[in-house]
Coordinates of C-alpha atoms in Angstrom, one line a residue:
Chain D
M1 CA 149.3 48.2 151.0
G2 CA 153.0 47.7 150.5
G3 CA 153.9 48.4 154.1
S4 CA 154.0 52.2 153.9
S5 CA 152.2 54.0 156.7
P6 CA 149.1 56.0 155.9
C7 CA 149.4 59.7 155.6
A8 CA 148.2 62.0 158.4
S9 CA 144.9 62.6 156.6
C10 CA 144.0 59.0 156.2
K11 CA 145.0 58.3 159.7
L12 CA 142.7 61.0 161.0
L13 CA 139.9 60.0 158.7
R14 CA 140.5 56.4 159.4
R15 CA 140.5 55.2 155.9
R16 CA 142.8 53.3 153.6
C17 CA 145.6 55.5 152.2
A18 CA 145.6 54.9 148.5
K19 CA 148.7 55.0 146.4
D20 CA 147.4 58.1 144.7
C21 CA 146.1 59.8 147.8
I22 CA 145.9 63.5 147.1
F23 CA 146.9 64.4 150.7
A24 CA 149.8 62.0 151.2
P25 CA 152.5 64.2 149.6
Y26 CA 151.6 67.2 151.8
F27 CA 150.5 65.7 155.1
P28 CA 153.1 63.2 156.2
S29 CA 152.2 60.9 159.0
D30 CA 154.9 62.4 161.3
D31 CA 152.9 65.7 161.5
P32 CA 149.4 64.9 162.4
H33 CA 148.7 68.4 163.8
K34 CA 149.1 69.9 160.3
F35 CA 146.2 68.1 158.8
A36 CA 144.1 68.2 161.9
I37 CA 144.1 72.0 161.9
V38 CA 143.3 72.3 158.2
H39 CA 140.5 69.7 158.6
K40 CA 139.1 71.6 161.5
V41 CA 138.9 74.9 159.6
F42 CA 138.3 73.9 156.0
G43 CA 137.2 70.3 156.1
A44 CA 139.0 67.4 154.3
S45 CA 136.5 67.4 151.5
N46 CA 137.0 71.1 150.7
V47 CA 140.8 70.8 150.9
S48 CA 140.7 67.8 148.6
K49 CA 138.6 69.7 146.1
M50 CA 140.9 72.7 146.2
L51 CA 144.0 70.6 145.7
Q52 CA 142.4 68.7 142.8
E53 CA 141.7 72.0 141.0
L54 CA 145.3 73.0 141.1
P55 CA 148.3 71.8 139.0
I56 CA 150.6 69.6 141.0
H57 CA 153.4 72.1 141.2
Q58 CA 151.2 74.6 143.0
R59 CA 149.7 72.2 145.5
G60 CA 152.6 72.5 148.0
D61 CA 152.3 76.2 148.3
A62 CA 148.5 76.0 148.5
V63 CA 148.8 73.5 151.4
S64 CA 151.2 75.8 153.2
S65 CA 148.9 78.8 152.8
L66 CA 145.9 76.8 154.0
V67 CA 147.8 75.6 157.0
Y68 CA 148.8 79.3 157.7
E69 CA 145.3 80.5 157.4
A70 CA 143.9 77.6 159.5
N71 CA 146.5 78.4 162.3
A72 CA 145.5 82.0 162.2
R73 CA 141.8 81.2 162.4
V74 CA 142.4 78.9 165.4
R75 CA 144.5 81.5 167.2
D76 CA 142.0 84.2 166.5
P77 CA 138.6 82.8 165.8
V78 CA 137.1 86.2 165.1
Y79 CA 139.6 87.9 162.8
G80 CA 141.9 85.2 161.6
C81 CA 144.3 86.3 158.9
A82 CA 142.3 89.5 158.4
G83 CA 143.5 90.7 161.8
A84 CA 147.1 90.2 160.8
I85 CA 146.5 92.0 157.5
S86 CA 145.0 95.0 159.3
Y87 CA 147.9 95.1 161.7
L88 CA 150.5 94.9 159.0
Q89 CA 148.7 97.5 157.0
N90 CA 148.9 99.9 160.0
E91 CA 152.6 99.2 160.3
V92 CA 153.2 100.1 156.7
S93 CA 151.3 103.3 157.1
K94 CA 153.4 104.2 160.2
L95 CA 156.6 103.5 158.4
E96 CA 155.4 105.6 155.4
M97 CA 154.8 108.5 157.7
Q98 CA 158.2 108.2 159.4
L99 CA 159.8 108.1 156.0
A100 CA 158.0 111.2 154.8
V101 CA 159.0 113.0 158.0
A102 CA 162.6 112.0 157.5
Q103 CA 162.7 113.0 153.9
A104 CA 161.2 116.4 154.8
E105 CA 164.0 116.7 157.4
I106 CA 166.6 116.1 154.7
L107 CA 165.1 118.8 152.6
C108 CA 165.2 121.2 155.5
I109 CA 168.8 120.5 156.3
Q110 CA 169.8 120.9 152.7
M111 CA 168.0 124.2 152.5
Q112 CA 169.7 125.4 155.7
Q113 CA 173.1 124.4 154.5
R114 CA 172.7 126.0 151.1
P115 CA 170.6 129.2 151.7
N116 CA 170.5 129.9 148.0
Y117 CA 169.4 126.4 147.3
L118 CA 166.3 126.4 145.2
P119 CA 164.4 123.1 145.8
T120 CA 162.3 123.5 142.6
N121 CA 165.5 123.2 140.5
H122 CA 167.0 120.2 142.4
I123 CA 164.0 118.7 144.2
D124 CA 165.2 115.7 146.0
V125 CA 164.1 112.6 144.1
Q126 CA 163.8 110.7 147.4
A127 CA 160.8 112.8 148.4
G128 CA 158.7 111.3 145.7
E129 CA 160.6 108.3 144.6
K130 CA 159.5 106.0 147.4
S131 CA 156.1 107.3 148.0
H132 CA 154.4 104.4 146.2
L133 CA 154.8 101.8 148.9
L134 CA 151.2 101.0 148.7
S135 CA 149.3 100.9 145.5
A136 CA 145.9 102.5 145.3
D137 CA 144.3 99.2 144.4
F138 CA 145.7 97.4 147.4
N139 CA 144.4 100.2 149.6
N140 CA 141.0 100.0 148.1
N141 CA 140.7 96.3 148.6
M142 CA 141.5 96.6 152.3
S143 CA 139.7 99.8 152.9
Q144 CA 136.5 98.2 154.1
Y145 CA 138.4 96.0 156.6
L146 CA 141.0 98.4 157.9
G147 CA 139.0 98.9 161.1
F148 CA 139.5 95.4 162.3
P149 CA 141.4 95.2 165.6
S150 CA 142.5 91.8 166.8
S151 CA 140.6 90.0 169.4
S152 CA 143.9 89.2 171.0
N153 CA 147.1 91.2 171.0
V154 CA 149.2 88.1 171.4
I155 CA 148.1 86.8 168.1
Q156 CA 149.7 89.7 166.1
D157 CA 153.3 89.1 167.1
P158 CA 153.6 85.6 165.6
L159 CA 151.7 86.6 162.4
K160 CA 153.6 89.9 162.2
R161 CA 157.0 88.2 162.1
E162 CA 156.0 84.8 160.8
S163 CA 157.3 84.3 157.3
L164 CA 155.6 81.7 155.3
W165 CA 158.2 81.5 152.6
T166 CA 161.9 81.4 153.1
Chain W
M1 CA 108.0 80.7 155.3
N2 CA 110.2 80.5 152.1
S3 CA 110.6 84.3 152.0
G4 CA 111.9 84.4 155.6
R5 CA 114.9 82.1 155.0
C6 CA 118.4 83.4 155.3
A7 CA 120.8 83.0 152.4
A8 CA 122.4 80.0 154.1
C9 CA 119.2 78.0 154.5
K10 CA 118.1 79.0 151.0
Y11 CA 121.4 77.7 149.6
L12 CA 121.1 74.6 151.6
R13 CA 117.4 74.2 150.8
R14 CA 116.3 73.7 154.3
R15 CA 113.9 75.3 156.7
C16 CA 115.3 78.4 158.5
P17 CA 114.6 78.0 162.2
S18 CA 114.1 81.0 164.4
D19 CA 117.4 80.4 166.1
C20 CA 119.3 79.8 162.9
I21 CA 123.0 80.5 163.5
F22 CA 123.5 81.9 160.1
S23 CA 120.6 84.2 159.6
P24 CA 121.9 87.3 161.4
Y25 CA 125.1 87.2 159.3
F26 CA 124.0 85.9 156.0
P27 CA 120.9 87.9 154.9
P28 CA 118.8 86.6 152.0
N29 CA 119.7 89.6 149.8
D30 CA 123.4 88.6 149.5
H31 CA 123.6 85.0 148.1
Q32 CA 127.2 85.3 147.1
R33 CA 128.4 85.9 150.6
F34 CA 127.3 82.5 151.9
A35 CA 128.1 80.8 148.6
C36 CA 131.8 81.9 148.9
V37 CA 132.0 80.9 152.6
H38 CA 130.3 77.6 152.0
R39 CA 132.6 76.8 149.0
I40 CA 135.8 77.3 151.1
Y41 CA 134.8 76.3 154.6
G42 CA 131.6 74.3 154.3
A43 CA 128.4 75.2 156.1
S44 CA 129.0 72.8 158.9
N45 CA 132.5 74.3 159.8
V46 CA 131.1 77.9 159.5
G47 CA 128.3 77.0 161.9
K48 CA 130.7 75.4 164.4
M49 CA 133.0 78.4 164.2
L50 CA 130.2 80.9 164.8
Q51 CA 128.8 78.8 167.7
Q52 CA 132.1 79.0 169.5
I53 CA 132.0 82.8 169.5
P54 CA 130.1 84.1 172.5
S55 CA 128.8 87.5 171.3
H56 CA 126.7 88.6 168.4
D57 CA 129.0 91.4 167.5
L58 CA 132.0 89.2 167.4
R59 CA 130.1 86.6 165.4
A60 CA 129.3 89.4 162.9
K61 CA 133.0 90.3 162.6
A62 CA 133.9 86.6 162.3
A63 CA 131.4 86.2 159.4
D64 CA 132.9 89.2 157.7
T65 CA 136.4 88.0 158.0
L66 CA 135.5 84.5 156.9
Y67 CA 133.8 86.0 153.8
F68 CA 136.9 88.2 153.2
E69 CA 139.3 85.2 153.4
A70 CA 137.0 83.0 151.3
K71 CA 136.7 85.6 148.6
Y72 CA 140.5 85.9 148.4
R73 CA 140.9 82.2 148.4
I74 CA 138.6 81.9 145.4
Q75 CA 140.4 84.7 143.6
D76 CA 143.8 83.2 144.4
P77 CA 143.4 79.4 145.0
V78 CA 147.1 79.0 145.7
Y79 CA 147.9 81.7 148.3
G80 CA 144.5 83.2 149.2
C81 CA 144.9 86.2 151.6
V82 CA 148.2 84.9 152.7
G83 CA 149.6 86.4 149.5
M84 CA 148.6 89.8 150.8
I85 CA 150.4 89.1 154.1
T86 CA 153.6 88.2 152.3
Q87 CA 153.3 91.3 150.2
L88 CA 152.9 93.4 153.3
H89 CA 155.9 91.8 155.0
Q90 CA 157.9 92.7 151.9
Q91 CA 156.7 96.3 152.0
I92 CA 157.5 96.6 155.7
H93 CA 161.0 95.3 155.0
S94 CA 161.5 97.7 152.1
A95 CA 160.1 100.7 154.1
E96 CA 162.4 99.9 157.0
S97 CA 165.4 99.8 154.8
E98 CA 164.5 103.0 153.1
L99 CA 163.9 104.7 156.5
A100 CA 167.3 103.5 157.8
K101 CA 169.0 104.8 154.8
T102 CA 167.2 108.2 155.1
Q103 CA 168.1 108.4 158.8
A104 CA 171.7 107.7 158.1
Q105 CA 171.7 110.4 155.5
I106 CA 170.2 112.8 158.1
A107 CA 172.9 111.9 160.6
F108 CA 175.6 112.4 157.9
L109 CA 174.2 115.8 156.9
N110 CA 174.0 116.9 160.5
S111 CA 177.5 115.8 161.3
N112 CA 178.8 117.6 158.2
D113 CA 176.9 120.8 159.2
H114 CA 178.3 120.7 162.8
A115 CA 181.9 120.2 161.5
Q116 CA 181.6 123.3 159.3
E117 CA 180.1 125.3 162.2
S118 CA 182.8 124.4 164.6
Q119 CA 185.4 125.4 162.0
V120 CA 183.8 128.8 161.6
Q121 CA 183.7 129.3 165.4
N122 CA 187.3 128.3 165.9
I123 CA 188.6 130.9 163.4
E124 CA 190.3 133.7 165.3
T125 CA 193.0 136.1 164.3
K126 CA 196.1 136.9 166.4
L127 CA 198.8 139.3 165.8
H128 CA 202.4 137.9 165.7
P129 CA 204.1 139.3 168.8
D130 CA 207.2 140.5 166.9
S131 CA 205.8 142.0 163.8
N132 CA 202.8 143.6 162.2
I133 CA 202.0 140.4 160.4
L134 CA 198.6 139.1 161.0
I135 CA 198.7 135.4 161.2
L136 CA 195.6 133.5 160.4
P137 CA 195.3 129.8 161.4
E138 CA 195.5 127.1 158.8
Q139 CA 192.3 126.0 157.3
T140 CA 191.8 122.4 156.3
N141 CA 188.2 122.6 155.1
A142 CA 187.3 121.8 151.6
A143 CA 186.1 125.3 150.9
G144 CA 189.3 126.8 152.3
G145 CA 192.9 126.3 151.5
L146 CA 193.3 130.0 150.7
W147 CA 194.4 131.3 154.0
S148 CA 197.8 133.0 154.1
Y149 CA 199.8 135.6 155.9
V150 CA 198.2 139.0 155.6
P151 CA 199.8 142.3 156.7
A152 CA 198.1 143.7 159.7
S153 CA 197.6 147.0 157.8
A154 CA 195.5 145.2 155.2
T155 CA 192.9 144.0 157.7
S156 CA 189.6 145.7 158.2
T157 CA 187.2 145.6 161.0
D158 CA 184.9 143.5 158.8
Q159 CA 186.1 140.0 159.2
T160 CA 183.6 138.6 156.8
S161 CA 185.6 139.9 153.9
W162 CA 188.0 137.0 154.5
F163 CA 185.3 134.5 153.7

């Protein structure tokens, strides 16, 4: 075996870690928890199939997202990542509303400061420019799941701020 | 008996018991639902996850969200639904920046407005004690710069004519 220690996957699965082990690059032996949680949610066999179907340069990101999803599912067994998505979607909607109110306030101030100001001639581009924060397609995809609350409020904070990619 | 099997037991080609964990959440008329979930999580893992949830309603929600995430993972094998979370984080960041800029603009417009108002309120005329010359205070606003000495006789009761 050349003396190198088995990867976390092969350790957990109690098998010989082959030189071309598909898990070894992504599940080093010094982080056993990472594979344990992915195995618990997805299963080693499914993870292996998923990785094999991907080109090598995309496997790292795939593993990261699988670990993220698995962690979310373990923290919130009912809603998983969908709960975080619903929460973030609400946050975006709130911010959009606040932005619309603020932009309307600017228009009011401008009209007060310039009584002869005709908004139809110089309509503030800001009013419409940034109103496309959410695409219609994105909204449609999430529309059937928007009603999901989380089974635990504690779960939302880490997923709300947790950034997967630096 | 065959016609009574849930989608999971049909897919797995097994008998569907009366207490089948899958049958309330994977009806026989929606084969794709269980197929997606089985492909990503595996029937065994799904069964274990559902068993750990105490109530029927929560299990139903769990089955829905597992299907949702499995569907997105099949559509996007690299990022799954995590891609959506990343996109939402970016949108939040963008919206927060835009809101901060807009609020700063409001603050600026308001402070500008107050400065002009206070200049208007501070304008008062006084008569020089030793002459009939009406002295107006200096104006430093951008619109001004035109104030000058004006003979008292030239004044009128309508102060707005000076503006």
